[in-house]
PDB file of C-alpha atoms and ligand atoms in Angstrom:
ATOM      1  CA  MET A   9      44.842  26.158 -10.960  1.00 94.00           C
ATOM      2  CA  LEU A  10      46.860  28.626 -13.023  1.00 96.00           C
ATOM      3  CA  GLU A  11      49.358  31.264 -11.940  1.00 96.00           C
ATOM      4  CA  ARG A  12      50.971  34.104 -13.837  1.00 95.00           C
ATOM      5  CA  TYR A  13      54.325  33.247 -15.392  1.00 94.00           C
ATOM      6  CA  ILE A  14      57.146  35.744 -15.186  1.00 92.00           C
ATOM      7  CA  GLN A  15      60.081  34.798 -17.374  1.00 88.00           C
ATOM      8  CA  PRO A  16      63.557  36.022 -16.418  1.00 83.00           C
ATOM      9  CA  GLN A  17      64.090  38.871 -18.867  1.00 87.00           C
ATOM     10  CA  PHE A  18      67.233  39.834 -20.752  1.00 94.00           C
ATOM     11  CA  ASN A  19      67.418  42.620 -23.286  1.00 95.00           C
ATOM     12  CA  SER A  20      68.197  41.457 -26.820  1.00 95.00           C
ATOM     13  CA  GLU A  21      71.879  42.378 -26.535  1.00 96.00           C
ATOM     14  CA  GLN A  22      72.279  40.369 -23.314  1.00 96.00           C
ATOM     15  CA  ALA A  23      70.315  37.478 -24.800  1.00 96.00           C
ATOM     16  CA  LEU A  24      72.601  37.319 -27.807  1.00 97.00           C
ATOM     17  CA  GLU A  25      75.691  37.529 -25.640  1.00 98.00           C
ATOM     18  CA  ILE A  26      74.443  34.734 -23.376  1.00 97.00           C
ATOM     19  CA  SER A  27      73.506  32.461 -26.274  1.00 97.00           C
ATOM     20  CA  ARG A  28      76.902  32.962 -27.934  1.00 98.00           C
ATOM     21  CA  ALA A  29      78.708  32.259 -24.674  1.00 98.00           C
ATOM     22  CA  LEU A  30      76.615  29.120 -24.146  1.00 98.00           C
ATOM     23  CA  LEU A  31      77.353  27.926 -27.677  1.00 98.00           C
ATOM     24  CA  TYR A  32      81.063  28.510 -27.151  1.00 98.00           C
ATOM     25  CA  VAL A  33      81.129  26.626 -23.847  1.00 98.00           C
ATOM     26  CA  HIS A  34      78.966  23.746 -25.104  1.00 98.00           C
ATOM     27  CA  ARG A  35      81.261  23.275 -28.074  1.00 98.00           C
ATOM     28  CA  LYS A  36      84.032  22.623 -25.564  1.00 98.00           C
ATOM     29  CA  ARG A  37      82.143  19.737 -23.955  1.00 98.00           C
ATOM     30  CA  ARG A  38      83.642  16.332 -24.597  1.00 98.00           C
ATOM     31  CA  THR A  39      83.014  12.905 -23.218  1.00 98.00           C
ATOM     32  CA  ILE A  40      85.945  12.118 -20.922  1.00 97.00           C
ATOM     33  CA  ARG A  41      87.031   8.550 -20.199  1.00 97.00           C
ATOM     34  CA  HIS A  42      89.968   9.267 -17.894  1.00 97.00           C
ATOM     35  CA  PHE A  43      89.304  11.183 -14.675  1.00 98.00           C
ATOM     36  CA  SER A  44      91.536  12.943 -12.156  1.00 98.00           C
ATOM     37  CA  GLN A  45      91.314  12.016  -8.472  1.00 95.00           C
ATOM     38  CA  GLU A  46      90.318  15.569  -7.495  1.00 98.00           C
ATOM     39  CA  ILE A  47      86.940  15.413  -5.782  1.00 98.00           C
ATOM     40  CA  PRO A  48      84.497  18.097  -6.887  1.00 98.00           C
ATOM     41  CA  GLU A  49      82.217  19.778  -4.354  1.00 98.00           C
ATOM     42  CA  ARG A  50      79.272  17.499  -3.781  1.00 98.00           C
ATOM     43  CA  GLU A  51      76.895  20.466  -3.917  1.00 98.00           C
ATOM     44  CA  ILE A  52      77.776  20.950  -7.605  1.00 98.00           C
ATOM     45  CA  LEU A  53      76.478  17.428  -8.253  1.00 98.00           C
ATOM     46  CA  GLU A  54      73.381  17.968  -6.129  1.00 98.00           C
ATOM     47  CA  ASN A  55      72.623  21.287  -7.801  1.00 98.00           C
ATOM     48  CA  ALA A  56      73.062  19.724 -11.250  1.00 99.00           C
ATOM     49  CA  ILE A  57      70.607  16.970 -10.309  1.00 99.00           C
ATOM     50  CA  SER A  58      68.193  19.637  -9.055  1.00 99.00           C
ATOM     51  CA  ILE A  59      68.596  21.392 -12.426  1.00 98.00           C
ATOM     52  CA  ALA A  60      67.797  18.110 -14.194  1.00 99.00           C
ATOM     53  CA  ALA A  61      64.707  17.836 -12.021  1.00 98.00           C
ATOM     54  CA  THR A  62      63.384  21.133 -13.446  1.00 98.00           C
ATOM     55  CA  ALA A  63      63.092  19.450 -16.866  1.00 98.00           C
ATOM     56  CA  PRO A  64      59.769  19.272 -18.654  1.00 98.00           C
ATOM     57  CA  SER A  65      58.095  15.867 -18.511  1.00 98.00           C
ATOM     58  CA  GLY A  66      54.980  14.233 -19.919  1.00 98.00           C
ATOM     59  CA  ALA A  67      52.020  15.509 -17.805  1.00 97.00           C
ATOM     60  CA  ASN A  68      54.644  16.715 -15.301  1.00 98.00           C
ATOM     61  CA  LYS A  69      54.959  13.173 -13.943  1.00 97.00           C
ATOM     62  CA  GLN A  70      58.729  13.608 -13.439  1.00 98.00           C
ATOM     63  CA  PRO A  71      59.346   9.934 -14.095  1.00 98.00           C
ATOM     64  CA  TRP A  72      63.001  10.064 -13.050  1.00 98.00           C
ATOM     65  CA  SER A  73      65.119   9.414 -10.025  1.00 98.00           C
ATOM     66  CA  PHE A  74      68.841   9.493  -9.458  1.00 98.00           C
ATOM     67  CA  ALA A  75      71.457   7.569  -7.495  1.00 98.00           C
ATOM     68  CA  LEU A  76      74.631   9.474  -6.597  1.00 98.00           C
ATOM     69  CA  ILE A  77      77.485   7.118  -5.801  1.00 98.00           C
ATOM     70  CA  GLN A  78      80.791   8.177  -4.262  1.00 98.00           C
ATOM     71  CA  ASN A  79      81.528   5.145  -2.100  1.00 98.00           C
ATOM     72  CA  PRO A  80      84.672   3.368  -3.435  1.00 98.00           C
ATOM     73  CA  ILE A  81      83.424  -0.121  -2.515  1.00 98.00           C
ATOM     74  CA  ALA A  82      80.170   0.517  -4.369  1.00 98.00           C
ATOM     75  CA  LYS A  83      82.079   1.773  -7.416  1.00 98.00           C
ATOM     76  CA  THR A  84      84.301  -1.313  -7.416  1.00 98.00           C
ATOM     77  CA  GLU A  85      81.240  -3.545  -7.299  1.00 98.00           C
ATOM     78  CA  ILE A  86      79.538  -1.638 -10.121  1.00 98.00           C
ATOM     79  CA  ARG A  87      82.702  -1.875 -12.208  1.00 98.00           C
ATOM     80  CA  ARG A  88      82.852  -5.623 -11.633  1.00 98.00           C
ATOM     81  CA  LYS A  89      79.251  -6.085 -12.722  1.00 97.00           C
ATOM     82  CA  ALA A  90      79.628  -3.736 -15.686  1.00 97.00           C
ATOM     83  CA  GLU A  91      82.756  -5.491 -16.929  1.00 97.00           C
ATOM     84  CA  LYS A  92      80.914  -8.800 -16.803  1.00 96.00           C
ATOM     85  CA  GLU A  93      78.359  -7.338 -19.215  1.00 95.00           C
ATOM     86  CA  GLU A  94      81.085  -5.774 -21.319  1.00 94.00           C
ATOM     87  CA  LEU A  95      82.872  -9.086 -21.746  1.00 94.00           C
ATOM     88  CA  ASP A  96      79.725 -10.350 -23.446  1.00 90.00           C
ATOM     89  CA  PHE A  97      79.467  -7.238 -25.576  1.00 92.00           C
ATOM     90  CA  TYR A  98      83.071  -7.055 -26.737  1.00 93.00           C
ATOM     91  CA  LYS A  99      84.223 -10.669 -26.666  1.00 90.00           C
ATOM     92  CA  LEU A 100      81.628 -13.395 -26.146  1.00 90.00           C
ATOM     93  CA  LYS A 101      78.699 -12.127 -28.253  1.00 89.00           C
ATOM     94  CA  PRO A 102      80.195  -9.338 -30.365  1.00 89.00           C
ATOM     95  CA  ASN A 103      78.083  -7.375 -32.817  1.00 92.00           C
ATOM     96  CA  LYS A 104      80.700  -6.722 -35.494  1.00 92.00           C
ATOM     97  CA  GLN A 105      79.040  -3.636 -37.013  1.00 95.00           C
ATOM     98  CA  TRP A 106      78.533  -2.031 -33.607  1.00 94.00           C
ATOM     99  CA  LEU A 107      82.120  -2.718 -32.552  1.00 93.00           C
ATOM    100  CA  LYS A 108      83.355  -1.284 -35.841  1.00 94.00           C
ATOM    101  CA  ASP A 109      81.355   1.905 -35.201  1.00 94.00           C
ATOM    102  CA  LEU A 110      82.982   2.147 -31.776  1.00 94.00           C
ATOM    103  CA  GLU A 111      86.544   1.602 -33.005  1.00 94.00           C
ATOM    104  CA  HIS A 112      87.373   5.313 -33.186  1.00 93.00           C
ATOM    105  CA  LEU A 113      86.534   5.683 -29.481  1.00 93.00           C
ATOM    106  CA  HIS A 114      89.198   3.132 -28.451  1.00 92.00           C
ATOM    107  CA  THR A 115      86.877   1.642 -25.858  1.00 93.00           C
ATOM    108  CA  ASN A 116      87.058  -1.957 -24.700  1.00 93.00           C
ATOM    109  CA  GLU A 117      85.679  -4.249 -22.010  1.00 94.00           C
ATOM    110  CA  GLU A 118      87.776  -2.563 -19.323  1.00 96.00           C
ATOM    111  CA  LYS A 119      85.876   0.192 -17.538  1.00 97.00           C
ATOM    112  CA  ALA A 120      88.441   1.660 -15.155  1.00 97.00           C
ATOM    113  CA  PHE A 121      86.641   5.023 -15.212  1.00 98.00           C
ATOM    114  CA  ILE A 122      83.873   3.524 -13.073  1.00 98.00           C
ATOM    115  CA  GLU A 123      86.314   3.382 -10.161  1.00 98.00           C
ATOM    116  CA  GLN A 124      88.404   6.420 -11.140  1.00 98.00           C
ATOM    117  CA  ALA A 125      85.570   8.913 -11.475  1.00 98.00           C
ATOM    118  CA  PRO A 126      84.857  10.568  -8.133  1.00 98.00           C
ATOM    119  CA  TYR A 127      81.102  10.304  -8.688  1.00 98.00           C
ATOM    120  CA  LEU A 128      78.691   8.084 -10.552  1.00 98.00           C
ATOM    121  CA  ILE A 129      75.125   9.153 -11.195  1.00 98.00           C
ATOM    122  CA  VAL A 130      72.614   6.527 -12.257  1.00 98.00           C
ATOM    123  CA  ILE A 131      69.469   7.933 -13.837  1.00 98.00           C
ATOM    124  CA  PHE A 132      66.338   5.791 -13.546  1.00 98.00           C
ATOM    125  CA  TYR A 133      62.981   6.205 -15.253  1.00 98.00           C
ATOM    126  CA  SER A 134      59.679   4.456 -14.710  1.00 97.00           C
ATOM    127  CA  HIS A 135      56.536   4.062 -16.802  1.00 97.00           C
ATOM    128  CA  PHE A 136      54.295   4.214 -13.749  1.00 94.00           C
ATOM    129  CA  ASN A 137      54.246   4.756 -10.033  1.00 91.00           C
ATOM    130  CA  ARG A 138      52.484   2.300  -7.736  1.00 88.00           C
ATOM    131  CA  ALA A 139      50.707   4.808  -5.506  1.00 82.00           C
ATOM    132  CA  GLU A 140      48.356   3.773  -2.696  1.00 81.00           C
ATOM    133  CA  VAL A 141      45.413   4.900  -4.795  1.00 83.00           C
ATOM    134  CA  GLY A 142      46.485   2.617  -7.641  1.00 89.00           C
ATOM    135  CA  LEU A 143      48.734   2.797 -10.662  1.00 91.00           C
ATOM    136  CA  GLU A 144      49.750   6.327 -11.643  1.00 92.00           C
ATOM    137  CA  LYS A 145      50.765   6.314 -15.278  1.00 94.00           C
ATOM    138  CA  HIS A 146      53.802   8.197 -16.578  1.00 95.00           C
ATOM    139  CA  TYR A 147      53.765   9.507 -20.144  1.00 97.00           C
ATOM    140  CA  TYR A 148      56.792   9.661 -22.434  1.00 98.00           C
ATOM    141  CA  ALA A 149      58.913   8.509 -19.505  1.00 98.00           C
ATOM    142  CA  LYS A 150      62.011   7.751 -21.533  1.00 98.00           C
ATOM    143  CA  GLU A 151      61.840  10.976 -23.525  1.00 98.00           C
ATOM    144  CA  SER A 152      61.430  12.936 -20.289  1.00 98.00           C
ATOM    145  CA  ALA A 153      64.404  11.172 -18.692  1.00 98.00           C
ATOM    146  CA  GLY A 154      66.440  11.942 -21.826  1.00 98.00           C
ATOM    147  CA  ILE A 155      65.658  15.643 -21.573  1.00 99.00           C
ATOM    148  CA  ALA A 156      66.500  15.675 -17.847  1.00 99.00           C
ATOM    149  CA  THR A 157      69.766  13.862 -18.547  1.00 99.00           C
ATOM    150  CA  GLY A 158      70.710  16.385 -21.236  1.00 98.00           C
ATOM    151  CA  MET A 159      70.113  19.190 -18.775  1.00 99.00           C
ATOM    152  CA  LEU A 160      72.168  17.328 -16.170  1.00 99.00           C
ATOM    153  CA  ILE A 161      75.127  16.914 -18.522  1.00 99.00           C
ATOM    154  CA  SER A 162      74.898  20.556 -19.506  1.00 98.00           C
ATOM    155  CA  ALA A 163      74.669  21.737 -15.880  1.00 98.00           C
ATOM    156  CA  LEU A 164      77.720  19.680 -14.898  1.00 98.00           C
ATOM    157  CA  HIS A 165      79.665  20.909 -17.896  1.00 98.00           C
ATOM    158  CA  LEU A 166      78.800  24.550 -17.203  1.00 98.00           C
ATOM    159  CA  ALA A 167      80.015  24.027 -13.625  1.00 98.00           C
ATOM    160  CA  GLY A 168      83.382  22.888 -14.993  1.00 98.00           C
ATOM    161  CA  LEU A 169      82.934  19.119 -14.637  1.00 98.00           C
ATOM    162  CA  ALA A 170      83.380  16.422 -17.227  1.00 98.00           C
ATOM    163  CA  THR A 171      81.079  13.487 -17.821  1.00 98.00           C
ATOM    164  CA  LEU A 172      81.049  10.115 -19.476  1.00 98.00           C
ATOM    165  CA  THR A 173      77.679   8.855 -20.623  1.00 98.00           C
ATOM    166  CA  TYR A 174      77.878   5.122 -20.057  1.00 98.00           C
ATOM    167  CA  THR A 175      75.348   2.590 -21.322  1.00 97.00           C
ATOM    168  CA  PRO A 176      76.272  -1.048 -20.941  1.00 95.00           C
ATOM    169  CA  LYS A 177      74.003  -3.061 -23.224  1.00 90.00           C
ATOM    170  CA  ARG A 178      72.200  -4.620 -20.246  1.00 94.00           C
ATOM    171  CA  MET A 179      71.812  -2.363 -17.248  1.00 96.00           C
ATOM    172  CA  GLN A 180      69.532  -4.321 -14.953  1.00 96.00           C
ATOM    173  CA  PHE A 181      72.484  -4.832 -12.579  1.00 96.00           C
ATOM    174  CA  LEU A 182      72.261  -1.112 -11.768  1.00 98.00           C
ATOM    175  CA  SER A 183      68.661  -1.473 -10.553  1.00 96.00           C
ATOM    176  CA  ASP A 184      69.636  -4.519  -8.511  1.00 96.00           C
ATOM    177  CA  PHE A 185      72.678  -2.802  -7.050  1.00 97.00           C
ATOM    178  CA  CYS A 186      70.685   0.312  -6.099  1.00 97.00           C
ATOM    179  CA  ASN A 187      67.845  -1.809  -4.658  1.00 97.00           C
ATOM    180  CA  ARG A 188      65.342  -0.355  -7.094  1.00 95.00           C
ATOM    181  CA  SER A 189      62.037  -1.985  -7.851  1.00 92.00           C
ATOM    182  CA  ARG A 190      61.537  -3.758 -11.179  1.00 90.00           C
ATOM    183  CA  ASP A 191      59.468  -0.730 -12.258  1.00 93.00           C
ATOM    184  CA  GLU A 192      62.492   1.542 -12.208  1.00 96.00           C
ATOM    185  CA  LYS A 193      64.595   1.120 -15.323  1.00 97.00           C
ATOM    186  CA  PRO A 194      68.178   2.340 -15.487  1.00 98.00           C
ATOM    187  CA  PHE A 195      68.387   4.982 -18.206  1.00 98.00           C
ATOM    188  CA  LEU A 196      72.131   5.424 -18.145  1.00 98.00           C
ATOM    189  CA  LEU A 197      75.091   5.932 -15.879  1.00 98.00           C
ATOM    190  CA  LEU A 198      77.065   9.168 -15.841  1.00 98.00           C
ATOM    191  CA  ALA A 199      80.626   9.160 -14.562  1.00 98.00           C
ATOM    192  CA  VAL A 200      81.464  12.644 -13.306  1.00 98.00           C
ATOM    193  CA  GLY A 201      84.632  14.429 -12.270  1.00 98.00           C
ATOM    194  CA  HIS A 202      87.490  16.531 -13.520  1.00 98.00           C
ATOM    195  CA  PRO A 203      89.333  15.263 -16.566  1.00 98.00           C
ATOM    196  CA  HIS A 204      92.693  13.662 -15.865  1.00 98.00           C
ATOM    197  CA  PRO A 205      95.440  16.153 -16.852  1.00 97.00           C
ATOM    198  CA  GLU A 206      96.539  13.682 -19.531  1.00 97.00           C
ATOM    199  CA  ALA A 207      93.048  12.783 -20.718  1.00 97.00           C
ATOM    200  CA  GLU A 208      92.779  12.338 -24.473  1.00 96.00           C
ATOM    201  CA  VAL A 209      89.619  12.397 -26.563  1.00 97.00           C
ATOM    202  CA  PRO A 210      88.892  10.987 -30.015  1.00 96.00           C
ATOM    203  CA  LYS A 211      89.195  13.534 -32.805  1.00 96.00           C
ATOM    204  CA  ILE A 212      85.639  13.922 -33.989  1.00 96.00           C
ATOM    205  CA  THR A 213      83.544  16.525 -35.746  1.00 97.00           C
ATOM    206  CA  LYS A 214      79.973  17.649 -35.211  1.00 98.00           C
ATOM    207  CA  LYS A 215      77.493  18.246 -37.999  1.00 98.00           C
ATOM    208  CA  ASN A 216      77.093  21.817 -39.231  1.00 98.00           C
ATOM    209  CA  LEU A 217      73.902  23.708 -38.525  1.00 98.00           C
ATOM    210  CA  SER A 218      73.119  23.756 -42.238  1.00 97.00           C
ATOM    211  CA  ASP A 219      73.258  19.930 -42.300  1.00 97.00           C
ATOM    212  CA  ILE A 220      70.773  19.430 -39.503  1.00 98.00           C
ATOM    213  CA  LEU A 221      68.433  22.406 -39.714  1.00 98.00           C
ATOM    214  CA  GLN A 222      65.521  22.908 -42.093  1.00 97.00           C
ATOM    215  CA  THR A 223      63.945  26.366 -42.021  1.00 97.00           C
ATOM    216  CA  TRP A 224      60.849  28.112 -43.375  1.00 96.00           C
ATOM    217  CA  ASP A 225      61.330  31.906 -43.232  1.00 91.00           C
TER     218      ASP A 225
HETATM  219  C1  FMN B 319      73.059   7.514 -25.185  1.00 77.84           C
HETATM  220  C2  FMN B 319      74.563   7.505 -25.170  1.00 77.84           C
HETATM  221  C3  FMN B 319      75.231   6.374 -24.821  1.00 77.84           C
HETATM  222  C4  FMN B 319      76.628   6.364 -24.766  1.00 77.84           C
HETATM  223  N1  FMN B 319      77.263   5.233 -24.316  1.00 77.84           N
HETATM  224  C5  FMN B 319      78.595   5.260 -24.170  1.00 77.84           C
HETATM  225  C6  FMN B 319      79.264   4.127 -23.600  1.00 77.84           C
HETATM  226  O1  FMN B 319      78.633   3.153 -23.195  1.00 77.84           O
HETATM  227  N2  FMN B 319      80.611   4.165 -23.485  1.00 77.84           N
HETATM  228  C7  FMN B 319      81.343   5.273 -23.874  1.00 77.84           C
HETATM  229  O2  FMN B 319      82.559   5.238 -23.748  1.00 77.84           O
HETATM  230  N3  FMN B 319      80.732   6.350 -24.407  1.00 77.84           N
HETATM  231  C8  FMN B 319      79.384   6.387 -24.544  1.00 77.84           C
HETATM  232  N4  FMN B 319      78.738   7.500 -25.034  1.00 77.84           N
HETATM  233  C9  FMN B 319      79.522   8.684 -25.398  1.00 77.84           C
HETATM  234  C10 FMN B 319      79.619   8.838 -26.906  1.00 77.84           C
HETATM  235  O3  FMN B 319      80.522   7.898 -27.433  1.00 77.84           O
HETATM  236  C11 FMN B 319      80.058  10.278 -27.223  1.00 77.84           C
HETATM  237  O4  FMN B 319      79.065  11.161 -26.762  1.00 77.84           O
HETATM  238  C12 FMN B 319      80.273  10.482 -28.699  1.00 77.84           C
HETATM  239  O5  FMN B 319      81.345   9.731 -29.162  1.00 77.84           O
HETATM  240  C13 FMN B 319      80.513  11.957 -29.022  1.00 77.84           C
HETATM  241  O6  FMN B 319      81.610  12.434 -28.303  1.00 77.84           O
HETATM  242  P1  FMN B 319      81.498  13.715 -27.369  1.00 77.84           P
HETATM  243  O7  FMN B 319      80.520  13.387 -26.272  1.00 77.84           O
HETATM  244  O8  FMN B 319      82.893  13.945 -26.859  1.00 77.84           O
HETATM  245  O9  FMN B 319      80.990  14.857 -28.197  1.00 77.84           O
HETATM  246  C14 FMN B 319      77.359   7.527 -25.111  1.00 77.84           C
HETATM  247  C15 FMN B 319      76.658   8.682 -25.467  1.00 77.84           C
HETATM  248  C16 FMN B 319      75.286   8.674 -25.482  1.00 77.84           C
HETATM  249  C17 FMN B 319      74.550   9.948 -25.830  1.00 77.84           C
END
């Protein structure tokens, strides 16, 4: 069944103004690794997740789900499990090239932000859904989850919150912790909150438009 689509309309002046404002604000986004204890309104998190859930997805299968974690005991447990993985990554089985590429971020096996951040969001994706009628296949599940996650990060940023995209090399512990089935794969963990007043970020640059964009006019 089809229905008529009515797009929210802006005149060209408004559209330009909005796109410039969005560019300006997005250029201010940075990954934060040191959070303040101030607890943001939970509705901001829920609304951001609802925004992520509006993302396009292969055949509209919406192959994502989210876990929102505020409980301090849960965060401590996740930190403990994450740091076990990180010990492997940084110390026991180091990949020298990878660690060299990470040097400028000053990260290490300690992941205090997991406990400091007021909220953690785990994003899961799945390649299929075991419905009663049989296996329902999801298409481009990982790509769809990536798009939803980008929208989530953007929505949180636009609402004044900072995020840390966290991807321990092995993330199965997140599925186990959240009691997810083997079908649900952790995509990544987002730590969310306000930046600590003394938070510092690595000095980095982003590629120019001319370096990343090919055009045919
Ligand atoms: C898929 C992905 C995985 C990442 N994993 C980690 C991580 O495990 N730990 C971390 O400290 N930062 C992680 N980051 C954050 C990046 O280091 C950061 O985005 C990058 O250095 C650019 O900095 P910016 O976000 O401030 O622009 C990750 C980012 C992405 C997109």
